[in-house]
CSV table of C-alpha atoms in Angstrom, one decimal:
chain,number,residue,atom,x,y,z
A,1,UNK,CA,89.1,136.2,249.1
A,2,UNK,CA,88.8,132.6,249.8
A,3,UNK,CA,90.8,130.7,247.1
A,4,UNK,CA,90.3,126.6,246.9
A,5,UNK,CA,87.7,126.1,249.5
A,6,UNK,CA,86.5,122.4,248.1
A,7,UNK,CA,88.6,120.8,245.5
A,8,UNK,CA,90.4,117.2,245.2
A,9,UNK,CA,92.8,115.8,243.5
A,10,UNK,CA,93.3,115.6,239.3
A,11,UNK,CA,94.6,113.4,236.5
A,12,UNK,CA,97.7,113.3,234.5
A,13,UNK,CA,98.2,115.5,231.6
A,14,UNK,CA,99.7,114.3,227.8
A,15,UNK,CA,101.3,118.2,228.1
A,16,UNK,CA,102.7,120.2,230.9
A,17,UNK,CA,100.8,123.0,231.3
A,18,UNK,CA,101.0,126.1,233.9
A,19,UNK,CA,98.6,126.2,236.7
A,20,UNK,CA,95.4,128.6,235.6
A,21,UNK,CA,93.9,130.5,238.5
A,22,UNK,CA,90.8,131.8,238.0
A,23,UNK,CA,89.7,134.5,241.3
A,24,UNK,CA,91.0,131.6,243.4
A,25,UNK,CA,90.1,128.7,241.7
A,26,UNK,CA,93.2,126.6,240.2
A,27,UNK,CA,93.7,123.9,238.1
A,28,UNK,CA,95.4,122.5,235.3
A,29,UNK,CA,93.8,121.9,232.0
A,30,UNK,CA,94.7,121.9,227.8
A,31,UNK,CA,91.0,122.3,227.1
A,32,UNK,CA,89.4,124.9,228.9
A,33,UNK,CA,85.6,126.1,228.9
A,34,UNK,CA,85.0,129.2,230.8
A,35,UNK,CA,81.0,129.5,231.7
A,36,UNK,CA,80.8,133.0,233.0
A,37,UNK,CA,78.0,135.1,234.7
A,38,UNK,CA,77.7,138.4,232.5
A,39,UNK,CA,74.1,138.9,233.8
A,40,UNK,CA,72.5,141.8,236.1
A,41,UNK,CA,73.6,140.6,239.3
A,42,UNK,CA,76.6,141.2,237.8
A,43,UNK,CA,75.9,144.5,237.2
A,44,UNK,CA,73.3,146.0,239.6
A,45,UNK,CA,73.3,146.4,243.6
A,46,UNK,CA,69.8,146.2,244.8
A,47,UNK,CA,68.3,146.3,241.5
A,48,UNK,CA,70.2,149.6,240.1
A,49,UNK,CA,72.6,149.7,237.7
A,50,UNK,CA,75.7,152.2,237.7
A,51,UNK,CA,79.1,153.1,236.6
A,52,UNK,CA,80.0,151.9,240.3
A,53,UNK,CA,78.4,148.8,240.1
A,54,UNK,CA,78.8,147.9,236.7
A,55,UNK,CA,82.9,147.6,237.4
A,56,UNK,CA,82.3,144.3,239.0
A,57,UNK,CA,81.4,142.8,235.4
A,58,UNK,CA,84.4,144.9,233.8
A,59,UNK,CA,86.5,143.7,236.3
A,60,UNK,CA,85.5,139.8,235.4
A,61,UNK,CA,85.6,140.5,232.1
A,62,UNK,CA,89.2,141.9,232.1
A,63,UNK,CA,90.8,139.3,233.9
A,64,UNK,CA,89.0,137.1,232.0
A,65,UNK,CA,90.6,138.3,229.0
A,66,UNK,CA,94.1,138.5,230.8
A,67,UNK,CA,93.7,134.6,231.9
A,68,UNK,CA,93.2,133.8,228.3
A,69,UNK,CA,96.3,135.4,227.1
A,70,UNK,CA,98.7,134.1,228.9
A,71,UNK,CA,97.3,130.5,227.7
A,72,UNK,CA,100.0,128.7,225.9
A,73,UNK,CA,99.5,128.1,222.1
A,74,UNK,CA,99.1,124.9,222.3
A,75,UNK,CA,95.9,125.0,224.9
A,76,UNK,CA,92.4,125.1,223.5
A,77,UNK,CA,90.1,127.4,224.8
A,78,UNK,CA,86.0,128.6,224.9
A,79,UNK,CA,83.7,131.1,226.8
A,80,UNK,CA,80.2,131.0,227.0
A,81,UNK,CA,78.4,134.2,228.9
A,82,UNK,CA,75.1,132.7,230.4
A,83,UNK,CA,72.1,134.6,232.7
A,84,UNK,CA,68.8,133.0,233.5
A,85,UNK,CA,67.9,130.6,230.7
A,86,UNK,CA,70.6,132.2,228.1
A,87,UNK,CA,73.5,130.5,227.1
A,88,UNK,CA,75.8,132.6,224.2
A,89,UNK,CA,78.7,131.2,223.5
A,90,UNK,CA,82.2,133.1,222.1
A,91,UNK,CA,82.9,130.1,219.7
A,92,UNK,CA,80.9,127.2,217.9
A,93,UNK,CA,84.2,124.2,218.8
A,94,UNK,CA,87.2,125.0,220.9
A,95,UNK,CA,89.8,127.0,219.8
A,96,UNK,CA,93.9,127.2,219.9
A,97,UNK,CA,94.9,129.4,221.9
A,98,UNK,CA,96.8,131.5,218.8
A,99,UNK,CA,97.5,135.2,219.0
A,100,UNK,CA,95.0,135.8,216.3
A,101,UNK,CA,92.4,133.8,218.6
A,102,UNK,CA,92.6,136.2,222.0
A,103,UNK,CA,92.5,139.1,220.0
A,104,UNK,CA,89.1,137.5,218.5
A,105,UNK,CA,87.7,137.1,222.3
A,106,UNK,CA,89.0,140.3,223.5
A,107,UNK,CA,86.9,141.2,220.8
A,108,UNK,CA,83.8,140.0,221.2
A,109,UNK,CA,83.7,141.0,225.1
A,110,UNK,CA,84.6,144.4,224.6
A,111,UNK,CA,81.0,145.5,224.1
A,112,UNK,CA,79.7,143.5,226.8
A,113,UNK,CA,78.1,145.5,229.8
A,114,UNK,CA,79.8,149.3,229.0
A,115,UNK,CA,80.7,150.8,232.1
A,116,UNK,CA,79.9,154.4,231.3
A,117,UNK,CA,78.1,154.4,227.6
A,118,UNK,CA,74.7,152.8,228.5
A,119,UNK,CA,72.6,151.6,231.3
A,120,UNK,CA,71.6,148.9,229.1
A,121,UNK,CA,73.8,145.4,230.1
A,122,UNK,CA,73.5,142.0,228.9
A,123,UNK,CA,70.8,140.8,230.5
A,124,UNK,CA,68.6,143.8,229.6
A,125,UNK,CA,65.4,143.2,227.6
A,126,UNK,CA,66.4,142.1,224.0
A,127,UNK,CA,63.0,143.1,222.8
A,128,UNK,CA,62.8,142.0,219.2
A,129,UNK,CA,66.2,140.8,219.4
A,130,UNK,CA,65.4,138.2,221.9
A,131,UNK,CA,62.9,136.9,219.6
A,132,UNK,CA,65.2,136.1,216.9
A,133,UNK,CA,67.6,134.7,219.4
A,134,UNK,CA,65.2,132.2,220.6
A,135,UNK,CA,64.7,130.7,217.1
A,136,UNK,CA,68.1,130.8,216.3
A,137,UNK,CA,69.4,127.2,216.4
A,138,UNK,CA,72.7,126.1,218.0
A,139,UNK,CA,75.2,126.8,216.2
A,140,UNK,CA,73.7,129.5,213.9
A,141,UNK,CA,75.9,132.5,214.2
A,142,UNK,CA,74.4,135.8,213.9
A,143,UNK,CA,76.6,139.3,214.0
A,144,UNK,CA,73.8,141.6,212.5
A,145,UNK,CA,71.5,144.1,214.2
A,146,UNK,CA,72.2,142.6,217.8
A,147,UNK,CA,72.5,144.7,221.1
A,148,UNK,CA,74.6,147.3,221.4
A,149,UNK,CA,75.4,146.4,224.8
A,150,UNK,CA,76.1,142.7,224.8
A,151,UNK,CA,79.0,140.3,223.1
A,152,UNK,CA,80.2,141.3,219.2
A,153,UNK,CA,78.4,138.4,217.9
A,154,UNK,CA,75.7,135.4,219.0
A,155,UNK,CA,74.9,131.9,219.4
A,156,UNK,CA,72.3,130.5,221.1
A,157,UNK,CA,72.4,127.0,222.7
A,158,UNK,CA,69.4,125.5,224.4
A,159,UNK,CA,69.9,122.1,225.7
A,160,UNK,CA,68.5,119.4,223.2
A,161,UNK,CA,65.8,117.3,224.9
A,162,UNK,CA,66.6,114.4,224.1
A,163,UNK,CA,70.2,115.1,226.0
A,164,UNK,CA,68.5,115.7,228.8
A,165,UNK,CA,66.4,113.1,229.3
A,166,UNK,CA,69.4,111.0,227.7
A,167,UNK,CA,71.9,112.0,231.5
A,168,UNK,CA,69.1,113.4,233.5
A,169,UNK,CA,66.2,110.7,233.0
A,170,UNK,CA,62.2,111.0,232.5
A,171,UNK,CA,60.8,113.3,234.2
A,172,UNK,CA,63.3,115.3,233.5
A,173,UNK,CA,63.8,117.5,236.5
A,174,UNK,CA,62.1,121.2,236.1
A,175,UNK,CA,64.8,123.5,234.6
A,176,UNK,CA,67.6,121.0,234.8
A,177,UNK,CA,69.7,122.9,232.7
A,178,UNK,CA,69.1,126.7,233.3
A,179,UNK,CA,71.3,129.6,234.3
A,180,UNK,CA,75.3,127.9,234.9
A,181,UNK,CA,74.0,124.4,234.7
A,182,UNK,CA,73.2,125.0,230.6
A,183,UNK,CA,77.0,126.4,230.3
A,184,UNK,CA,78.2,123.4,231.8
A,185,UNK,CA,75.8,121.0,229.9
A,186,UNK,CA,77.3,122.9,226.7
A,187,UNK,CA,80.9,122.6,227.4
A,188,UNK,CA,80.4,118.9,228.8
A,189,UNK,CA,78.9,117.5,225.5
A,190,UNK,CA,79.7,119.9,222.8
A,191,UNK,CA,83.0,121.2,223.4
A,192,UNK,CA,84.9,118.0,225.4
A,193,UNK,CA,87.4,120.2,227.5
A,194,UNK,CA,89.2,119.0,230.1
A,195,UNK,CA,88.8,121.8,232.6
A,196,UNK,CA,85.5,123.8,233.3
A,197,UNK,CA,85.6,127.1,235.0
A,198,UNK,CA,82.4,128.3,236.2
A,199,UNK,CA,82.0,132.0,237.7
A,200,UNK,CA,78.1,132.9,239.7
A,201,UNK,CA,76.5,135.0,241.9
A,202,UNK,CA,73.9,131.8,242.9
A,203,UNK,CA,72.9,128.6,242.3
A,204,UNK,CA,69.8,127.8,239.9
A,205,UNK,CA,68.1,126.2,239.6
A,206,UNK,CA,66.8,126.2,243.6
A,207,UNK,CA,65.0,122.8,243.4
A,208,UNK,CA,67.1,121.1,247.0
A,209,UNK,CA,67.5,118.0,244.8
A,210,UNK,CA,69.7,119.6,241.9
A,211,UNK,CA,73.1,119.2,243.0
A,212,UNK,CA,73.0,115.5,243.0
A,213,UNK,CA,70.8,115.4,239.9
A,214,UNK,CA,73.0,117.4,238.0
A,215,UNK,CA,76.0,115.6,239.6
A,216,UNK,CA,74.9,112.3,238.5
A,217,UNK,CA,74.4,113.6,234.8
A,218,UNK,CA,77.8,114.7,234.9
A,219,UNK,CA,79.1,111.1,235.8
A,220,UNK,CA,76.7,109.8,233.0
A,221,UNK,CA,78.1,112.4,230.3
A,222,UNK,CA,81.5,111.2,230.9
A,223,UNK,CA,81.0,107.3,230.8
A,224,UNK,CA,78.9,108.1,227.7
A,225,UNK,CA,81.2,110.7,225.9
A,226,UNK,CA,84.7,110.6,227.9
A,227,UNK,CA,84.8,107.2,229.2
A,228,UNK,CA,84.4,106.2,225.8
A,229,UNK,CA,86.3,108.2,223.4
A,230,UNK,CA,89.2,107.4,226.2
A,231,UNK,CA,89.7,111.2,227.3
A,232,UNK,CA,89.9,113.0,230.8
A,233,UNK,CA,86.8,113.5,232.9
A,234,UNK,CA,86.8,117.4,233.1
A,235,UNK,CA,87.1,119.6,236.4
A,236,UNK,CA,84.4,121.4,237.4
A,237,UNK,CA,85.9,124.5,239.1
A,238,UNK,CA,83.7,126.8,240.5
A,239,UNK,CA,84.0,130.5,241.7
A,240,UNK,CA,81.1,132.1,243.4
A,241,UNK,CA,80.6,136.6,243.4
A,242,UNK,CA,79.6,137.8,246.6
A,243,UNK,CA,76.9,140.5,245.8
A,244,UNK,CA,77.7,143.7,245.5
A,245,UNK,CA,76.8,145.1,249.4
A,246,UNK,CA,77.0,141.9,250.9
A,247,UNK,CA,78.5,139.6,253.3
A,248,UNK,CA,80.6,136.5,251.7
A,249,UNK,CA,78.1,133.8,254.0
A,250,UNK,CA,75.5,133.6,251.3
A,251,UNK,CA,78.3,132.8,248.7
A,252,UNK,CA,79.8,130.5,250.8
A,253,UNK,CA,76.5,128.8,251.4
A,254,UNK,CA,76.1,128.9,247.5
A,255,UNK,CA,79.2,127.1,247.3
A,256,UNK,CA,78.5,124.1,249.3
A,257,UNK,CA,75.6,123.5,246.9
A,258,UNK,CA,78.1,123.1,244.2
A,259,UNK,CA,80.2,120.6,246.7
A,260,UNK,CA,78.8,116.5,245.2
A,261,UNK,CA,80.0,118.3,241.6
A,262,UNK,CA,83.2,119.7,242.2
A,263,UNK,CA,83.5,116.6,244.4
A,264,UNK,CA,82.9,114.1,241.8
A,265,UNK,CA,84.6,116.1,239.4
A,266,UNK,CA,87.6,116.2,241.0
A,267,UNK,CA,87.2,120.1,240.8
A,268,UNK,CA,88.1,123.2,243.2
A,269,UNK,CA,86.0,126.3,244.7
A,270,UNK,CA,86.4,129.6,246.0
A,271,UNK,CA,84.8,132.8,246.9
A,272,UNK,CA,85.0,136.6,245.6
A,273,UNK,CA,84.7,138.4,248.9
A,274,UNK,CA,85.5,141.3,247.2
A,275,UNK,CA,86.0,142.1,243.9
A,276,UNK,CA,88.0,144.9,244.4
A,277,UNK,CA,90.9,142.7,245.7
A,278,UNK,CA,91.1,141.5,241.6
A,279,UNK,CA,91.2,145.2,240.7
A,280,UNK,CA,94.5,147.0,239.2
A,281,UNK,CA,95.6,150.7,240.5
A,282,UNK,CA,93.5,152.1,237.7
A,283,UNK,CA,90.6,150.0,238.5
A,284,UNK,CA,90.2,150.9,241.6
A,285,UNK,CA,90.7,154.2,241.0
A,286,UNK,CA,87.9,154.3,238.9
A,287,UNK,CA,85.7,153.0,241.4
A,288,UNK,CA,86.3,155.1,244.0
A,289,UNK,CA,85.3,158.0,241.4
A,290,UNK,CA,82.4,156.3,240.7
A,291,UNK,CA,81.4,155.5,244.4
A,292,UNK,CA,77.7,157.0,245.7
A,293,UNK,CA,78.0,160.3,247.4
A,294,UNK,CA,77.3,159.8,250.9
């Protein structure tokens, strides 16, 4: 694993709070979005989906779940999962970080990309579901009849045009906020945090101008929002999954794109070689039983 691979330095905090290391990535925060890739190449390895390669998602997933309990109660937290143009977050606002709070996240991952009890991961065809979903407006909740085989409950945020052409000006640049870039958009103007994690496989959209387009909608989301309201510009911390069967370059590669953000952000990066290395005894055990027969 490569742990802080880009990063500078970061403000003062009103509270002292422990360092939060997430697969490498570390930084301090009180407010803390976590925009995290639950989508197939999370789940598949050359387009098949397993009990083998389905751990990598569990394993995110758990120490997801782990990081956010051992947040002190007087952090705030939120998740969003995100995949291709879907953005679901766990919570409409941030929330403490109670007791009572965890055990709600812990419950609405649980269902989220079974390991052994479907094929079917989030990121599968939603069928009618994804219909509804599309005209379900941020932040309508719904928790009836969804997939069996995604998060416990719904919501759907789609970046409000005028937003975008509000940081990103007209034209607004094709897909500007698809795939990781929506989770972020989210957490930067809805939920205010002072601390973004991002996990991903890749960088989307591919358009060679993004990084700086997207950076320089950041910077105008803070003067508008942060500067303004007199709060901390947020981190942008980013961790990129090597895929399953690959070597770590591509990631690496995929992580320089992210560099004029986490730059200007003030924000770290690092690399998932292997995802095994984040794996408990029992985790790996089950992997190995799981592994293709040679």
């Amino acid at each position: 694993m490569s742990g802080s691979l880009l990063g500078g330095g970061g403000g003062g905090l009103g509270l002292k709070m422990p360092e939060i290391d997430f697969f490498g990535a570390k930084s301090k925060g009180e407010k803390i979005c976590f925009v995290v890739h639950f989508g197939p190449a999370t789940t598949t390895q050359k387009g098949e989906s397993t009990p083998y390669t389905r751990m990598t998602a569990y394993t995110i997933r758990k120490r997801l779940e782990e990081l956010v309990s051992g947040l002190p109660s007087q952090a705030k937290f939120n998740v969003t999962a995100f995949w291709a143009g879907h953005c679901n977050p766990f919570a409409e606002r941030m929330l403490q970080a109670t007791s009572a709070h965890k055990d709600l996240l812990r419950q609405w991952m649980a269902p989220v990309n079974p390991v052994e009890s479907s094929t079917e991961t989030y990121g599968s065809s939603f069928g009618k579901f994804g219909g509804l979903l599309a005209k379900t407006p941020w932040p309508q909740k719904i928790d009836k009849n969804i997939p069996s085989f995604g998060p416990a409950w719904y919501y759907n945020y789609v970046s409000p045009r005028s937003d975008e052409v509000k940081y990103f000006g007209e034209p607004v640049p094709k897909d500007a906020t698809i795939h990781w870039a929506r989770g972020v958009f989210w957490a930067l103007v809805t939920q205010r945090p002072d601390t973004i994690y991002v996990l991903t496989t890749n960088y989307l959209p591919s358009e060679e101008g993004h990084p700086q387009q997207f950076t320089d909608a950041y910077k105008k989301i803070c003067e508008d929002i942060y500067d303004v309201q007199g709060l901390k510009r947020p981190t942008v911390n980013v961790v990129v999954l090597t895929n399953a069967g690959a070597n770590s370059r591509g990631a690496l590669k995929t992580l320089e794109r992210f560099g004029p953000l986490i730059k200007a952000s003030k924000g770290k990066g690092s690399v998932i070689e292997d995802i095994s290395d984040f794996m408990n005894k029992e985790e790996r055990r089950r992997l190995e039983s799981f592994a293709p027969k040679e």
